[in-house]
Amino acid sequence: MSMIIDARGLACPQPVVLAKKALERADDLTVIVDNATAKQNVSRLAKSHGLGVSVEEKGDGIYLRLTRPAEESLGGKVPLLFEPTVLLVASSTLGRGDDELGSVLMRTFIHTLGESDVKPHKIIFMNSGVKLVARGSELIDDLRALEKGSVEILACGTCLGHYGLKDAVEVGRISNMYEITTALMRATKVITI
Amino acid sequence: MQYSVVLFHSITGALQAEKRLKGKGIATKLIPVPRQLSSDCGVCLRFERKDESEVKAALEEERIDIQGIHAI
């Protein structure tokens, strides 16, 4: 969808805020600004989301066109401009306190998530959280169902290595800190449990 | 597939039952108590309805106090 935002006369950070919001829906966005700072800020926003920017300085303003780069430059994979929600599972148990309870809560949480209308775009497992995607986990079936429903499941490779589980991954794929950091920073919402 | 759930008074009871039923080769799944029901501890074990008599027998044998069994 293409959109045009007129951000002329607006003070910082309004142009960026409006552009960011519009990018949730638009994949071809023109932002009209009237000063160099806004131009820089909007350009930076575009770059942080992997978008191309073309600038046209006209008499009545600076026209910034933000577009999704061509498919081949991304190795055939077109990432979403925004990853609406990322769920970060940083432990094999949910919450602090009794681990037996925490384990039950984690199991019922992931199961319920599978039945929920609203699902995260990605689930990232780190530290002891990676045990949940490995052999012996009670959550394999629930996670597979989520994966089938197009939720991307990533497990931290360093963490799997630490727990000796690199060859035991049953669901999702092994990821690295670069990908995980990018996913978290790109997300509009990160839920950490 | 038709399911029933068995409700417990405590998480410990639910986990004990899960272990016991698993040992007997009965497939169960620990899930939150369905909205239309309520229990003291909030989690329950779901099982296939055809296994109901086996589930009951195993729980009695183990003397696990349950809050009830409901078809869902």
Tab-separated table of C-alpha atoms in Angstrom:
chain	number	residue	atom	x	y	z
A	1	MET	CA	0.000	0.000	0.000
A	2	SER	CA	1.346	3.482	-0.775
A	3	MET	CA	0.812	6.452	1.499
A	4	ILE	CA	1.779	10.106	1.689
A	5	ILE	CA	2.366	11.936	4.924
A	6	ASP	CA	2.630	15.694	5.075
A	7	ALA	CA	4.882	16.424	8.029
A	8	ARG	CA	5.695	19.996	7.077
A	9	GLY	CA	5.531	22.442	9.952
A	10	LEU	CA	5.713	19.670	12.520
A	11	ALA	CA	8.307	19.719	15.270
A	12	CYS	CA	10.666	16.850	15.990
A	13	PRO	CA	9.919	13.988	16.666
A	14	GLN	CA	6.470	14.209	15.064
A	15	PRO	CA	7.591	13.437	11.474
A	16	VAL	CA	9.371	10.261	12.599
A	17	VAL	CA	6.493	9.191	14.808
A	18	LEU	CA	4.012	9.636	11.976
A	19	ALA	CA	6.275	7.858	9.497
A	20	LYS	CA	6.828	4.974	11.871
A	21	LYS	CA	3.128	4.587	12.370
A	22	ALA	CA	2.415	4.722	8.645
A	23	LEU	CA	5.037	2.039	7.976
A	24	GLU	CA	2.951	-0.424	9.910
A	25	ARG	CA	0.634	-0.428	6.913
A	26	ALA	CA	2.439	1.170	4.011
A	27	ASP	CA	5.176	-0.427	1.963
A	28	ASP	CA	5.663	2.629	-0.201
A	29	LEU	CA	5.631	5.763	1.875
A	30	THR	CA	6.293	9.371	0.920
A	31	VAL	CA	7.004	11.746	3.779
A	32	ILE	CA	7.072	15.477	3.059
A	33	VAL	CA	9.189	17.462	5.519
A	34	ASP	CA	10.484	21.010	5.575
A	35	ASN	CA	13.789	20.904	7.395
A	36	ALA	CA	17.121	19.072	7.333
A	37	THR	CA	16.759	17.503	10.779
A	38	ALA	CA	13.441	15.891	9.926
A	39	LYS	CA	14.938	14.701	6.648
A	40	GLN	CA	17.816	13.034	8.498
A	41	ASN	CA	15.611	11.495	11.138
A	42	VAL	CA	13.156	10.023	8.669
A	43	SER	CA	16.017	8.724	6.516
A	44	ARG	CA	17.553	7.074	9.550
A	45	LEU	CA	14.232	5.463	10.400
A	46	ALA	CA	14.022	4.089	6.868
A	47	LYS	CA	17.514	2.642	7.050
A	48	SER	CA	16.891	1.037	10.408
A	49	HIS	CA	14.002	-0.806	8.794
A	50	GLY	CA	15.991	-1.825	5.771
A	51	LEU	CA	14.080	0.486	3.439
A	52	GLY	CA	15.439	2.408	0.501
A	53	VAL	CA	15.107	6.222	0.567
A	54	SER	CA	15.020	8.564	-2.374
A	55	VAL	CA	15.087	12.284	-1.675
A	56	GLU	CA	13.639	14.986	-3.843
A	57	GLU	CA	13.985	18.594	-2.728
A	58	LYS	CA	11.173	20.590	-4.244
A	59	GLY	CA	10.175	24.218	-3.831
A	60	ASP	CA	7.494	23.396	-1.267
A	61	GLY	CA	9.337	20.788	0.767
A	62	ILE	CA	11.615	17.785	0.918
A	63	TYR	CA	9.977	14.647	-0.431
A	64	LEU	CA	11.325	11.415	1.041
A	65	ARG	CA	10.158	8.236	-0.594
A	66	LEU	CA	10.616	5.113	1.498
A	67	THR	CA	10.366	1.852	-0.362
A	68	ARG	CA	10.987	-1.779	0.223
A	69	PRO	CA	14.214	-2.921	-1.463
A	70	ALA	CA	14.120	-5.362	-4.357
A	71	GLU	CA	13.691	-8.971	-3.448
A	72	GLU	CA	16.990	-10.238	-4.837
A	73	SER	CA	19.054	-7.906	-2.676
A	74	LEU	CA	17.702	-9.743	0.349
A	75	GLY	CA	18.455	-13.181	-0.962
A	76	GLY	CA	14.880	-13.750	-2.053
A	77	LYS	CA	13.501	-13.175	1.421
A	78	VAL	CA	11.319	-10.164	1.974
A	79	PRO	CA	11.224	-9.301	5.642
A	80	LEU	CA	8.225	-7.550	7.076
A	81	LEU	CA	8.856	-3.869	7.575
A	82	PHE	CA	7.778	-4.327	11.135
A	83	GLU	CA	7.633	-7.400	13.222
A	84	PRO	CA	4.542	-6.555	15.159
A	85	THR	CA	5.177	-8.627	18.234
A	86	VAL	CA	8.171	-10.633	19.337
A	87	LEU	CA	7.920	-12.921	22.314
A	88	LEU	CA	11.206	-13.397	24.117
A	89	VAL	CA	11.307	-16.510	26.262
A	90	ALA	CA	14.400	-16.069	28.402
A	91	SER	CA	13.882	-18.977	30.747
A	92	SER	CA	12.348	-22.435	30.723
A	93	THR	CA	10.030	-21.430	33.530
A	94	LEU	CA	7.595	-18.545	33.707
A	95	GLY	CA	8.230	-16.056	36.469
A	96	ARG	CA	10.384	-16.326	39.548
A	97	GLY	CA	9.645	-18.421	42.555
A	98	ASP	CA	8.823	-22.081	42.495
A	99	ASP	CA	10.273	-23.657	39.342
A	100	GLU	CA	7.754	-26.468	39.367
A	101	LEU	CA	4.987	-23.904	39.213
A	102	GLY	CA	6.973	-21.870	36.690
A	103	SER	CA	7.227	-24.847	34.399
A	104	VAL	CA	3.488	-25.500	34.572
A	105	LEU	CA	2.786	-21.838	33.871
A	106	MET	CA	5.085	-21.882	30.842
A	107	ARG	CA	3.414	-24.976	29.439
A	108	THR	CA	-0.078	-23.616	29.880
A	109	PHE	CA	0.947	-20.202	28.568
A	110	ILE	CA	2.389	-21.570	25.321
A	111	HIS	CA	-0.587	-23.880	24.884
A	112	THR	CA	-3.018	-21.005	25.388
A	113	LEU	CA	-1.040	-18.836	22.998
A	114	GLY	CA	-1.635	-21.461	20.341
A	115	GLU	CA	-5.372	-21.071	20.809
A	116	SER	CA	-5.299	-17.297	20.965
A	117	ASP	CA	-6.431	-15.099	18.058
A	118	VAL	CA	-3.443	-12.860	18.556
A	119	LYS	CA	-0.120	-14.496	18.027
A	120	PRO	CA	3.392	-13.137	18.034
A	121	HIS	CA	5.296	-12.856	14.797
A	122	LYS	CA	8.325	-14.509	16.328
A	123	ILE	CA	9.172	-16.394	19.457
A	124	ILE	CA	12.797	-16.250	20.507
A	125	PHE	CA	14.135	-18.704	23.054
A	126	MET	CA	17.217	-17.803	25.051
A	127	ASN	CA	19.178	-19.118	28.014
A	128	SER	CA	17.305	-22.038	29.628
A	129	GLY	CA	14.330	-21.145	27.415
A	130	VAL	CA	16.010	-23.165	24.642
A	131	LYS	CA	15.225	-26.344	26.578
A	132	LEU	CA	11.622	-25.814	25.521
A	133	VAL	CA	12.412	-26.419	21.838
A	134	ALA	CA	14.637	-29.425	22.458
A	135	ARG	CA	14.010	-33.122	22.812
A	136	GLY	CA	12.146	-33.997	25.975
A	137	SER	CA	10.225	-30.730	26.084
A	138	GLU	CA	6.515	-30.988	26.775
A	139	LEU	CA	5.936	-28.041	24.461
A	140	ILE	CA	7.069	-29.504	21.148
A	141	ASP	CA	3.562	-30.162	19.815
A	142	ASP	CA	2.257	-26.749	20.835
A	143	LEU	CA	5.274	-25.016	19.313
A	144	ARG	CA	4.994	-27.008	16.095
A	145	ALA	CA	1.370	-25.943	15.812
A	146	LEU	CA	2.378	-22.310	16.300
A	147	GLU	CA	5.093	-22.700	13.689
A	148	LYS	CA	2.568	-24.131	11.265
A	149	GLY	CA	0.439	-21.070	11.940
A	150	SER	CA	3.381	-19.004	10.631
A	151	VAL	CA	4.920	-18.018	13.942
A	152	GLU	CA	8.671	-18.045	13.483
A	153	ILE	CA	10.525	-19.900	16.200
A	154	LEU	CA	14.161	-19.094	16.885
A	155	ALA	CA	16.485	-20.604	19.434
A	156	CYS	CA	19.734	-19.008	20.534
A	157	GLY	CA	22.620	-21.125	19.244
A	158	THR	CA	24.998	-20.087	21.984
A	159	CYS	CA	22.452	-21.148	24.574
A	160	LEU	CA	21.772	-24.500	22.898
A	161	GLY	CA	25.531	-25.103	22.834
A	162	HIS	CA	25.852	-24.246	26.494
A	163	TYR	CA	23.178	-26.745	27.483
A	164	GLY	CA	24.492	-29.379	25.059
A	165	LEU	CA	21.267	-29.286	23.049
A	166	LYS	CA	22.470	-28.250	19.598
A	167	ASP	CA	21.620	-31.638	18.117
A	168	ALA	CA	18.396	-31.981	20.048
A	169	VAL	CA	16.351	-29.160	18.513
A	170	GLU	CA	12.886	-30.448	17.642
A	171	VAL	CA	11.119	-27.295	16.549
A	172	GLY	CA	12.143	-23.949	15.086
A	173	ARG	CA	15.609	-23.124	13.924
A	174	ILE	CA	18.919	-22.216	15.456
A	175	SER	CA	19.643	-18.520	15.374
A	176	ASN	CA	22.413	-16.173	16.413
A	177	MET	CA	22.776	-12.963	18.366
A	178	TYR	CA	22.806	-10.796	15.221
A	179	GLU	CA	19.449	-12.022	14.059
A	180	ILE	CA	17.995	-11.985	17.557
A	181	THR	CA	19.161	-8.447	18.277
A	182	THR	CA	17.752	-7.210	14.969
A	183	ALA	CA	14.427	-8.901	15.576
A	184	LEU	CA	14.112	-7.361	19.020
A	185	MET	CA	15.106	-3.884	17.884
A	186	ARG	CA	12.757	-3.994	14.912
A	187	ALA	CA	9.787	-5.185	16.850
A	188	THR	CA	7.104	-2.708	17.704
A	189	LYS	CA	6.388	-4.739	20.797
A	190	VAL	CA	8.573	-7.174	22.690
A	191	ILE	CA	7.047	-9.307	25.398
A	192	THR	CA	9.621	-10.899	27.651
A	193	ILE	CA	8.665	-13.817	29.804
B	1	MET	CA	-11.398	-36.182	18.945
B	2	GLN	CA	-13.491	-36.002	22.078
B	3	TYR	CA	-11.821	-34.841	25.234
B	4	SER	CA	-12.487	-34.646	28.912
B	5	VAL	CA	-10.535	-32.875	31.590
B	6	VAL	CA	-9.737	-33.805	35.126
B	7	LEU	CA	-9.547	-30.942	37.613
B	8	PHE	CA	-7.339	-30.885	40.678
B	9	HIS	CA	-7.088	-29.007	43.948
B	10	SER	CA	-3.402	-28.268	43.472
B	11	ILE	CA	-0.694	-28.031	40.839
B	12	THR	CA	1.201	-30.725	42.704
B	13	GLY	CA	-1.769	-33.053	42.320
B	14	ALA	CA	-1.980	-32.303	38.607
B	15	LEU	CA	1.712	-33.004	38.086
B	16	GLN	CA	1.574	-36.196	40.141
B	17	ALA	CA	-1.367	-37.394	38.076
B	18	GLU	CA	0.340	-36.471	34.836
B	19	LYS	CA	3.393	-38.516	35.763
B	20	ARG	CA	1.296	-41.459	36.841
B	21	LEU	CA	-0.854	-41.464	33.707
B	22	LYS	CA	2.177	-41.088	31.496
B	23	GLY	CA	3.674	-44.117	33.210
B	24	LYS	CA	0.545	-46.043	32.307
B	25	GLY	CA	0.778	-44.976	28.701
B	26	ILE	CA	-2.293	-42.747	28.837
B	27	ALA	CA	-1.870	-39.605	26.758
B	28	THR	CA	-2.697	-36.422	28.613
B	29	LYS	CA	-2.024	-32.766	28.167
B	30	LEU	CA	-1.636	-30.181	30.872
B	31	ILE	CA	-3.769	-27.179	29.915
B	32	PRO	CA	-5.391	-24.214	31.648
B	33	VAL	CA	-8.842	-24.998	32.991
B	34	PRO	CA	-11.345	-24.174	30.213
B	35	ARG	CA	-13.143	-20.876	30.752
B	36	GLN	CA	-16.519	-22.478	31.378
B	37	LEU	CA	-15.136	-24.485	34.304
B	38	SER	CA	-13.292	-23.386	37.368
B	39	SER	CA	-10.901	-25.057	39.724
B	40	ASP	CA	-8.764	-24.246	42.718
B	41	CYS	CA	-5.478	-24.427	40.864
B	42	GLY	CA	-6.231	-23.278	37.315
B	43	VAL	CA	-4.645	-26.151	35.442
B	44	CYS	CA	-6.094	-29.485	34.459
B	45	LEU	CA	-5.227	-32.586	32.494
B	46	ARG	CA	-6.951	-33.174	29.202
B	47	PHE	CA	-7.362	-36.717	27.991
B	48	GLU	CA	-9.265	-38.592	25.338
B	49	ARG	CA	-12.736	-39.419	26.555
B	50	LYS	CA	-12.349	-43.072	25.646
B	51	ASP	CA	-9.652	-43.364	28.324
B	52	GLU	CA	-11.897	-42.101	31.101
B	53	SER	CA	-12.241	-45.339	33.039
B	54	GLU	CA	-8.503	-45.939	32.920
B	55	VAL	CA	-7.819	-42.410	34.072
B	56	LYS	CA	-10.234	-42.777	36.973
B	57	ALA	CA	-8.759	-46.091	37.996
B	58	ALA	CA	-5.200	-44.796	37.887
B	59	LEU	CA	-6.064	-41.743	39.961
B	60	GLU	CA	-7.880	-43.820	42.550
B	61	GLU	CA	-5.034	-46.274	42.711
B	62	GLU	CA	-2.611	-43.428	43.334
B	63	ARG	CA	-5.077	-41.780	45.745
B	64	ILE	CA	-4.866	-38.470	43.993
B	65	ASP	CA	-7.641	-36.228	45.165
B	66	ILE	CA	-9.400	-34.717	42.191
B	67	GLN	CA	-11.951	-31.963	41.938
B	68	GLY	CA	-13.906	-33.568	39.163
B	69	ILE	CA	-13.948	-34.822	35.591
B	70	HIS	CA	-15.751	-32.898	32.879
B	71	ALA	CA	-16.364	-33.451	29.205
B	72	ILE	CA	-15.214	-30.502	27.126
